[in-house]
């Protein structure tokens, strides 16, 4: 089998996870990653035998006994596709500076505006839109979470409209630069960008979102109210969530009562880095009032987009079978 040659540009929270996930795929080869600055992540990549291609000066790498495999251009010359996991706006700049001139396919992340790509992607919602495309954006962690569960509900029951509030983590666990550390910070724009972003994937969905950030790091938390087309049967809704890939129903009965316990569960499952790529919905917090459906979900922002990047690679390289791709990805990551 000819393997898809993948390069990862930007080796931070998302990039290091995508790189590891690529290494687990039988049909892919991780050619290497970019090293922007020398740091502990570079040490770990080097220890794993991952080739590092420097973005700028490599003196710091050499001074710390890491021999880069080459420059970023060497990585670009050796791959079929790039997964760009750099901070927002840099992906777009890289597209103009590197990927277009090198006639190279590239995936961007949710920090970029939708028009960076020809499609915005969530595998179980719109895999086919990314087939054979050159530039695709994997949507943000929040949009991925909303799209997965709302798509399942829309397919099975039909939705008239959705209002949702995102209670977002203030920073990632390893991030010492962002906050707040003692506040709730509302997004002072209505709707928050999440609703319009969901519509780049679920184009006909009527959705309005608001958002705040809080003083915690583990996960994002969403509360949703869906005006359904028919009277809601809570048991049927829970069954749909139980049967939806990359969605996990957690229960008060098993004493999973918080995002902290979800992350502890992920560690106990011995997932890589203690990740929980599935969107977690509390069974006991699914409720109904006539045609109104209420539910709450938690999003592990560091990992839910990782399987999406893997499926996006396959779609852009022309692999047509979405179920097969998701099955391969899920199996490799040990997720549902
Ligand atoms: P990060 O800051 O953790 O990592 C970015 C990496 O890119 C860093 O290692 C940095 O050194 C490197 N970098 C910076 N400039 C570069 C350049 N010019 N060339 C190559 N590398 C460069 O960022 P992140 O949290 O992984 O976010 C990456 C993207 O993923 C963003 O679009 C973000 O919005 C999106 N995203 C983040 C999360 C999250 O919760 N962290 C979730 C989903 C999507």
CSV table of C-alpha atoms and ligand atoms in Angstrom, one decimal:
chain,number,residue,atom,x,y,z
A,1,UNK,CA,0.0,0.0,0.0
A,2,UNK,CA,1.4,3.4,-0.9
A,3,UNK,CA,1.1,5.5,2.3
A,4,UNK,CA,0.0,9.1,2.4
A,5,UNK,CA,3.0,11.2,3.3
A,6,UNK,CA,2.0,13.8,5.9
A,7,UNK,CA,3.8,16.8,7.4
A,8,UNK,CA,2.6,18.7,10.5
A,9,UNK,CA,3.4,22.4,10.6
A,10,UNK,CA,3.0,23.8,14.1
A,11,UNK,CA,3.8,21.3,16.9
A,12,UNK,CA,1.8,22.7,19.9
A,13,UNK,CA,-1.4,21.5,21.6
A,14,UNK,CA,-3.1,20.3,18.4
A,15,UNK,CA,-0.1,19.6,16.2
A,16,UNK,CA,1.6,17.1,18.6
A,17,UNK,CA,-1.6,15.1,18.9
A,18,UNK,CA,-2.2,15.1,15.2
A,19,UNK,CA,1.4,14.0,14.6
A,20,UNK,CA,1.0,11.1,17.0
A,21,UNK,CA,-2.4,10.1,15.5
A,22,UNK,CA,-0.9,10.1,12.0
A,23,UNK,CA,1.8,7.7,13.2
A,24,UNK,CA,-0.9,5.3,14.3
A,25,UNK,CA,-2.5,5.1,10.8
A,26,UNK,CA,-1.6,2.1,8.6
A,27,UNK,CA,-2.2,4.1,5.5
A,28,UNK,CA,-0.1,7.2,6.5
A,29,UNK,CA,3.5,8.1,7.2
A,30,UNK,CA,4.5,11.1,9.3
A,31,UNK,CA,7.4,12.5,7.3
A,32,UNK,CA,8.1,15.1,9.9
A,33,UNK,CA,7.1,18.2,11.9
A,34,UNK,CA,8.2,21.8,11.9
A,35,UNK,CA,10.3,23.1,14.8
A,36,UNK,CA,9.6,26.8,15.3
A,37,UNK,CA,11.6,27.2,18.5
A,38,UNK,CA,13.5,24.8,20.7
A,39,UNK,CA,11.5,23.5,23.7
A,40,UNK,CA,10.6,20.4,25.6
A,41,UNK,CA,8.1,19.4,22.9
A,42,UNK,CA,11.0,19.2,20.4
A,43,UNK,CA,13.0,17.0,22.9
A,44,UNK,CA,10.0,14.6,23.1
A,45,UNK,CA,9.6,14.5,19.3
A,46,UNK,CA,13.3,13.9,18.9
A,47,UNK,CA,13.1,11.1,21.4
A,48,UNK,CA,10.3,9.5,19.5
A,49,UNK,CA,12.3,9.6,16.3
A,50,UNK,CA,10.1,12.2,14.6
A,51,UNK,CA,12.0,14.2,12.0
A,52,UNK,CA,12.2,18.0,12.8
A,53,UNK,CA,12.3,20.6,10.1
A,54,UNK,CA,13.2,24.0,11.3
A,55,UNK,CA,11.1,27.1,10.4
A,56,UNK,CA,13.9,29.6,11.0
A,57,UNK,CA,17.3,29.5,12.6
A,58,UNK,CA,18.4,26.0,13.9
A,59,UNK,CA,21.2,27.2,16.2
A,60,UNK,CA,19.1,26.7,19.3
A,61,UNK,CA,18.3,23.1,18.3
A,62,UNK,CA,22.0,22.3,17.5
A,63,UNK,CA,23.1,23.9,20.8
A,64,UNK,CA,20.7,21.5,22.6
A,65,UNK,CA,22.0,18.4,20.7
A,66,UNK,CA,19.1,18.1,18.3
A,67,UNK,CA,20.0,17.7,14.6
A,68,UNK,CA,17.2,18.9,12.5
A,69,UNK,CA,16.4,16.8,9.4
A,70,UNK,CA,16.3,20.0,7.3
A,71,UNK,CA,14.4,23.2,6.7
A,72,UNK,CA,10.6,23.6,6.4
A,73,UNK,CA,11.0,23.7,2.6
A,74,UNK,CA,12.5,20.2,2.7
A,75,UNK,CA,9.4,18.9,4.6
A,76,UNK,CA,7.2,20.6,2.0
A,77,UNK,CA,9.1,18.9,-0.8
A,78,UNK,CA,8.7,15.4,0.7
A,79,UNK,CA,4.9,15.3,1.6
A,80,UNK,CA,1.6,14.8,-0.1
A,81,UNK,CA,-0.3,16.9,2.4
A,82,UNK,CA,0.4,19.3,5.3
A,83,UNK,CA,-1.7,19.6,8.4
A,84,UNK,CA,-1.1,23.2,9.6
A,85,UNK,CA,-1.6,23.5,13.3
A,86,UNK,CA,-0.1,26.9,13.8
A,87,UNK,CA,-1.9,29.7,15.9
A,88,UNK,CA,-4.7,31.6,14.1
A,89,UNK,CA,-3.8,33.8,11.1
A,90,UNK,CA,-0.4,32.0,10.7
A,91,UNK,CA,-2.1,29.1,8.8
A,92,UNK,CA,-3.6,31.6,6.3
A,93,UNK,CA,-0.2,33.3,5.9
A,94,UNK,CA,1.5,29.9,5.4
A,95,UNK,CA,-1.1,29.1,2.7
A,96,UNK,CA,0.0,32.1,0.6
A,97,UNK,CA,3.7,31.8,1.4
A,98,UNK,CA,4.2,28.1,1.2
A,99,UNK,CA,1.3,25.8,0.2
A,100,UNK,CA,0.1,27.6,-2.9
A,101,UNK,CA,3.5,28.2,-4.4
A,102,UNK,CA,4.4,24.5,-3.6
A,103,UNK,CA,1.1,23.3,-5.1
A,104,UNK,CA,0.6,21.4,-1.8
A,105,UNK,CA,-2.7,20.3,-0.2
A,106,UNK,CA,-3.2,21.7,3.3
A,107,UNK,CA,-5.6,21.3,6.2
A,108,UNK,CA,-6.1,24.3,8.5
A,109,UNK,CA,-7.5,24.5,12.0
A,110,UNK,CA,-10.5,26.3,13.5
A,111,UNK,CA,-8.6,29.4,14.5
A,112,UNK,CA,-8.6,30.4,10.8
A,113,UNK,CA,-11.6,32.1,9.2
A,114,UNK,CA,-13.7,29.7,7.1
A,115,UNK,CA,-12.7,31.1,3.7
A,116,UNK,CA,-9.1,29.8,4.2
A,117,UNK,CA,-10.4,26.5,2.9
A,118,UNK,CA,-12.8,25.2,0.2
A,119,UNK,CA,-14.8,23.5,2.9
A,120,UNK,CA,-15.2,23.4,6.7
A,121,UNK,CA,-15.0,19.8,8.0
A,122,UNK,CA,-16.5,17.5,10.6
A,123,UNK,CA,-16.2,13.9,9.3
A,124,UNK,CA,-19.6,12.5,10.3
A,125,UNK,CA,-21.4,15.5,9.0
A,126,UNK,CA,-19.9,16.4,5.6
A,127,UNK,CA,-16.9,14.2,4.8
A,128,UNK,CA,-17.8,14.2,1.1
A,129,UNK,CA,-17.3,18.0,0.8
A,130,UNK,CA,-13.6,17.5,1.4
A,131,UNK,CA,-13.1,14.8,-1.2
A,132,UNK,CA,-10.1,15.6,-3.4
A,133,UNK,CA,-10.0,19.2,-2.2
A,134,UNK,CA,-6.7,21.2,-1.9
A,135,UNK,CA,-7.6,23.3,1.2
A,136,UNK,CA,-9.9,22.4,4.0
A,137,UNK,CA,-10.5,23.8,7.5
A,138,UNK,CA,-11.2,21.4,10.3
A,139,UNK,CA,-13.5,23.5,12.5
A,140,UNK,CA,-12.8,24.5,16.1
A,141,UNK,CA,-13.2,22.2,19.1
A,142,UNK,CA,-16.5,23.9,20.1
A,143,UNK,CA,-17.9,23.8,16.5
A,144,UNK,CA,-16.9,20.1,16.2
A,145,UNK,CA,-18.8,19.3,19.4
A,146,UNK,CA,-21.9,21.2,18.4
A,147,UNK,CA,-21.9,19.7,14.9
A,148,UNK,CA,-21.5,16.1,16.0
A,149,UNK,CA,-24.4,16.0,18.4
A,150,UNK,CA,-26.7,18.4,16.5
A,151,UNK,CA,-26.2,16.5,13.2
A,152,UNK,CA,-27.2,13.3,14.9
A,153,UNK,CA,-30.4,14.9,16.2
A,154,UNK,CA,-31.2,16.6,12.9
A,155,UNK,CA,-30.8,13.3,11.0
A,156,UNK,CA,-33.0,11.3,13.3
A,157,UNK,CA,-35.7,13.8,14.6
A,158,UNK,CA,-35.5,17.1,12.7
A,159,UNK,CA,-34.7,20.4,14.4
A,160,UNK,CA,-36.5,23.7,14.1
A,161,UNK,CA,-33.9,25.8,15.9
A,162,UNK,CA,-31.2,25.7,18.5
A,163,UNK,CA,-30.0,28.1,21.2
A,164,UNK,CA,-26.7,27.1,22.9
A,165,UNK,CA,-24.3,28.6,25.4
A,166,UNK,CA,-20.6,27.8,25.4
A,167,UNK,CA,-19.0,28.0,28.8
A,168,UNK,CA,-15.4,27.9,27.7
A,169,UNK,CA,-12.1,27.0,29.4
A,170,UNK,CA,-10.0,30.1,30.0
A,171,UNK,CA,-6.8,28.5,28.7
A,172,UNK,CA,-5.4,25.0,27.9
A,173,UNK,CA,-3.9,23.2,30.9
A,174,UNK,CA,-0.3,23.9,29.9
A,175,UNK,CA,-0.9,27.6,29.0
A,176,UNK,CA,0.5,30.1,31.5
A,177,UNK,CA,-0.3,33.2,29.4
A,178,UNK,CA,-4.0,33.3,29.1
A,179,UNK,CA,-6.9,33.5,31.6
A,180,UNK,CA,-9.1,34.6,33.3
A,181,UNK,CA,-7.9,33.3,36.7
A,182,UNK,CA,-10.8,34.7,38.7
A,183,UNK,CA,-13.6,35.9,36.5
A,184,UNK,CA,-16.3,35.0,34.0
A,185,UNK,CA,-15.7,36.8,30.8
A,186,UNK,CA,-18.7,37.1,28.4
A,187,UNK,CA,-18.3,37.3,24.7
A,188,UNK,CA,-19.8,40.7,24.0
A,189,UNK,CA,-21.1,40.0,20.5
A,190,UNK,CA,-24.3,38.3,19.7
A,191,UNK,CA,-24.4,35.7,18.3
A,192,UNK,CA,-21.0,34.4,19.4
A,193,UNK,CA,-19.0,33.2,16.3
A,194,UNK,CA,-19.9,29.6,17.1
A,195,UNK,CA,-23.4,29.6,15.7
A,196,UNK,CA,-22.3,31.0,12.3
A,197,UNK,CA,-19.4,28.6,12.4
A,198,UNK,CA,-21.7,25.6,12.9
A,199,UNK,CA,-23.5,26.8,9.8
A,200,UNK,CA,-20.4,26.3,7.7
A,201,UNK,CA,-20.9,22.6,8.3
A,202,UNK,CA,-24.6,22.2,9.0
A,203,UNK,CA,-25.7,24.8,6.4
A,204,UNK,CA,-29.5,24.6,7.0
A,205,UNK,CA,-29.5,24.6,10.8
A,206,UNK,CA,-31.1,27.5,12.6
A,207,UNK,CA,-28.8,28.2,15.5
A,208,UNK,CA,-28.0,31.1,17.9
A,209,UNK,CA,-25.1,30.9,20.3
A,210,UNK,CA,-23.7,32.9,23.3
A,211,UNK,CA,-20.4,32.3,25.0
A,212,UNK,CA,-18.4,33.0,28.1
A,213,UNK,CA,-15.0,32.0,29.4
A,214,UNK,CA,-14.3,30.8,32.9
A,215,UNK,CA,-11.5,30.1,35.3
A,216,UNK,CA,-10.8,26.5,34.5
A,217,UNK,CA,-8.7,24.6,31.9
A,218,UNK,CA,-10.0,21.1,31.5
A,219,UNK,CA,-12.9,21.2,29.1
A,220,UNK,CA,-15.4,23.4,27.4
A,221,UNK,CA,-19.1,23.0,28.6
A,222,UNK,CA,-22.2,23.6,26.5
A,223,UNK,CA,-25.8,23.8,27.4
A,224,UNK,CA,-28.2,23.4,24.5
A,225,UNK,CA,-31.9,24.0,24.0
A,226,UNK,CA,-33.3,22.5,20.7
A,227,UNK,CA,-36.8,23.3,19.4
A,228,UNK,CA,-37.5,19.9,17.8
A,229,UNK,CA,-39.9,19.2,15.0
A,230,UNK,CA,-41.8,16.7,17.1
A,231,UNK,CA,-42.5,16.1,20.8
A,232,UNK,CA,-39.3,14.9,22.4
A,233,UNK,CA,-38.8,11.3,23.6
A,234,UNK,CA,-35.9,11.5,26.0
A,235,UNK,CA,-35.1,7.8,25.9
A,236,UNK,CA,-35.0,7.9,22.1
A,237,UNK,CA,-32.6,10.9,22.2
A,238,UNK,CA,-30.3,9.1,24.6
A,239,UNK,CA,-30.3,6.1,22.3
A,240,UNK,CA,-29.3,8.3,19.4
A,241,UNK,CA,-26.4,9.8,21.4
A,242,UNK,CA,-25.3,6.3,22.4
A,243,UNK,CA,-25.2,5.2,18.8
A,244,UNK,CA,-23.4,8.3,17.5
A,245,UNK,CA,-19.7,7.9,16.8
A,246,UNK,CA,-17.4,10.1,18.7
A,247,UNK,CA,-20.1,10.9,21.3
A,248,UNK,CA,-20.0,9.3,24.7
A,249,UNK,CA,-22.9,9.3,27.1
A,250,UNK,CA,-21.7,9.6,30.7
A,251,UNK,CA,-23.8,9.1,33.8
A,252,UNK,CA,-24.4,10.5,37.2
A,253,UNK,CA,-25.0,6.8,38.2
A,254,UNK,CA,-21.4,6.0,37.4
A,255,UNK,CA,-20.4,9.1,39.4
A,256,UNK,CA,-19.2,11.1,36.4
A,257,UNK,CA,-20.6,14.4,37.6
A,258,UNK,CA,-18.2,17.0,36.3
A,259,UNK,CA,-15.6,17.7,33.7
A,260,UNK,CA,-12.9,16.8,36.2
A,261,UNK,CA,-14.3,13.3,36.5
A,262,UNK,CA,-14.5,13.0,32.7
A,263,UNK,CA,-10.8,13.8,32.4
A,264,UNK,CA,-10.1,11.3,35.2
A,265,UNK,CA,-12.1,8.7,33.3
A,266,UNK,CA,-10.0,9.4,30.2
A,267,UNK,CA,-6.8,8.9,32.2
A,268,UNK,CA,-8.2,5.6,33.6
A,269,UNK,CA,-9.0,4.5,30.0
A,270,UNK,CA,-5.3,5.0,29.4
A,271,UNK,CA,-5.9,7.2,26.4
A,272,UNK,CA,-2.8,8.9,25.0
A,273,UNK,CA,-2.2,12.0,27.1
A,274,UNK,CA,-5.4,11.3,29.0
A,275,UNK,CA,-7.4,12.6,26.0
A,276,UNK,CA,-11.2,12.3,25.5
A,277,UNK,CA,-11.8,13.0,21.8
A,278,UNK,CA,-15.5,12.0,22.2
A,279,UNK,CA,-18.1,14.6,23.1
A,280,UNK,CA,-19.5,13.7,26.5
A,281,UNK,CA,-23.2,14.1,27.2
A,282,UNK,CA,-24.7,13.6,30.6
A,283,UNK,CA,-27.5,11.1,30.4
A,284,UNK,CA,-29.4,12.5,33.4
A,285,UNK,CA,-29.1,16.0,32.0
A,286,UNK,CA,-31.0,15.2,28.8
A,287,UNK,CA,-34.5,16.5,29.4
A,288,UNK,CA,-37.6,17.6,27.5
A,289,UNK,CA,-40.5,20.1,27.7
A,290,UNK,CA,-42.9,19.4,24.9
A,291,UNK,CA,-40.9,19.9,21.7
A,292,UNK,CA,-38.0,21.5,23.6
A,293,UNK,CA,-35.0,19.3,24.1
A,294,UNK,CA,-32.3,20.2,26.7
A,295,UNK,CA,-28.9,18.7,27.1
A,296,UNK,CA,-25.4,19.4,28.3
A,297,UNK,CA,-22.1,18.3,26.8
A,298,UNK,CA,-18.4,18.6,27.6
A,299,UNK,CA,-15.7,19.1,25.0
A,300,UNK,CA,-12.1,18.1,25.5
A,301,UNK,CA,-10.7,21.0,23.5
A,302,UNK,CA,-7.2,19.6,23.1
A,303,UNK,CA,-8.3,16.4,21.4
A,304,UNK,CA,-11.8,16.3,19.8
A,305,UNK,CA,-10.5,17.7,16.5
A,306,UNK,CA,-7.6,15.1,16.2
A,307,UNK,CA,-9.7,12.3,14.6
A,308,UNK,CA,-11.2,14.9,12.3
A,309,UNK,CA,-7.8,15.9,11.0
A,310,UNK,CA,-7.0,12.2,10.2
A,311,UNK,CA,-10.3,11.7,8.3
A,312,UNK,CA,-9.8,15.0,6.6
A,313,UNK,CA,-6.4,13.8,5.3
A,314,UNK,CA,-8.1,10.7,3.8
A,315,UNK,CA,-10.9,12.7,2.2
A,316,UNK,CA,-8.6,15.2,0.6
A,317,UNK,CA,-6.4,12.3,-0.7
A,318,UNK,CA,-9.5,10.8,-2.4
A,319,UNK,CA,-10.5,8.0,0.0
A,320,UNK,CA,-14.3,7.9,-0.5
A,321,UNK,CA,-15.6,5.7,2.2
A,322,UNK,CA,-16.4,7.9,5.3
A,323,UNK,CA,-17.5,5.0,7.5
A,324,UNK,CA,-14.3,3.0,6.8
A,325,UNK,CA,-12.1,6.1,7.4
A,326,UNK,CA,-13.8,6.9,10.7
A,327,UNK,CA,-13.6,3.2,11.7
A,328,UNK,CA,-9.9,3.1,11.0
A,329,UNK,CA,-9.3,6.4,12.9
A,330,UNK,CA,-11.4,5.4,15.9
A,331,UNK,CA,-9.8,2.0,16.2
A,332,UNK,CA,-6.3,3.4,16.0
A,333,UNK,CA,-7.1,5.9,18.8
A,334,UNK,CA,-9.1,3.5,20.9
A,335,UNK,CA,-12.3,5.6,20.7
A,336,UNK,CA,-15.9,5.0,20.1
B,1,LIG,P1,-0.3,26.2,20.2
B,1,LIG,O1,0.0,27.6,20.5
B,1,LIG,O2,-0.4,25.2,21.3
B,1,LIG,O3,0.7,25.6,19.1
B,1,LIG,C1,1.0,26.3,17.9
B,1,LIG,C2,2.4,25.9,17.5
B,1,LIG,O4,2.8,26.5,16.3
B,1,LIG,C3,3.5,26.3,18.5
B,1,LIG,O5,4.3,25.1,18.8
B,1,LIG,C4,4.3,27.4,17.8
B,1,LIG,O6,5.6,27.4,18.2
B,1,LIG,C5,4.1,27.0,16.4
B,1,LIG,N1,4.3,28.1,15.4
B,1,LIG,C6,4.0,29.4,15.6
B,1,LIG,N2,4.3,30.1,14.5
B,1,LIG,C7,4.7,29.2,13.6
B,1,LIG,C8,5.2,29.3,12.3
B,1,LIG,N3,5.2,30.4,11.6
B,1,LIG,N4,5.5,28.1,11.6
B,1,LIG,C9,5.5,26.9,12.2
B,1,LIG,N5,5.1,26.8,13.5
B,1,LIG,C10,4.7,27.9,14.2
B,1,LIG,O7,-1.7,26.3,19.3
B,1,LIG,P2,-2.9,25.3,19.3
B,1,LIG,O8,-3.7,25.4,20.6
B,1,LIG,O9,-2.4,23.9,19.0
B,1,LIG,O10,-3.8,25.9,18.1
B,1,LIG,C11,-3.5,25.6,16.8
B,1,LIG,C12,-4.7,25.8,16.0
B,1,LIG,O11,-5.7,24.9,16.4
B,1,LIG,C13,-5.4,27.2,16.1
B,1,LIG,O12,-6.0,27.5,14.8
B,1,LIG,C14,-6.4,27.0,17.1
B,1,LIG,O13,-7.5,27.9,17.0
B,1,LIG,C15,-6.9,25.6,16.8
B,1,LIG,N6,-7.5,24.8,17.9
B,1,LIG,C16,-7.0,24.9,19.1
B,1,LIG,C17,-7.6,24.2,20.1
B,1,LIG,C18,-7.2,24.3,21.6
B,1,LIG,O14,-8.0,24.2,22.5
B,1,LIG,N7,-5.9,24.4,21.8
B,1,LIG,C19,-8.7,23.4,19.9
B,1,LIG,C20,-9.2,23.2,18.5
B,1,LIG,C21,-8.5,24.0,17.5
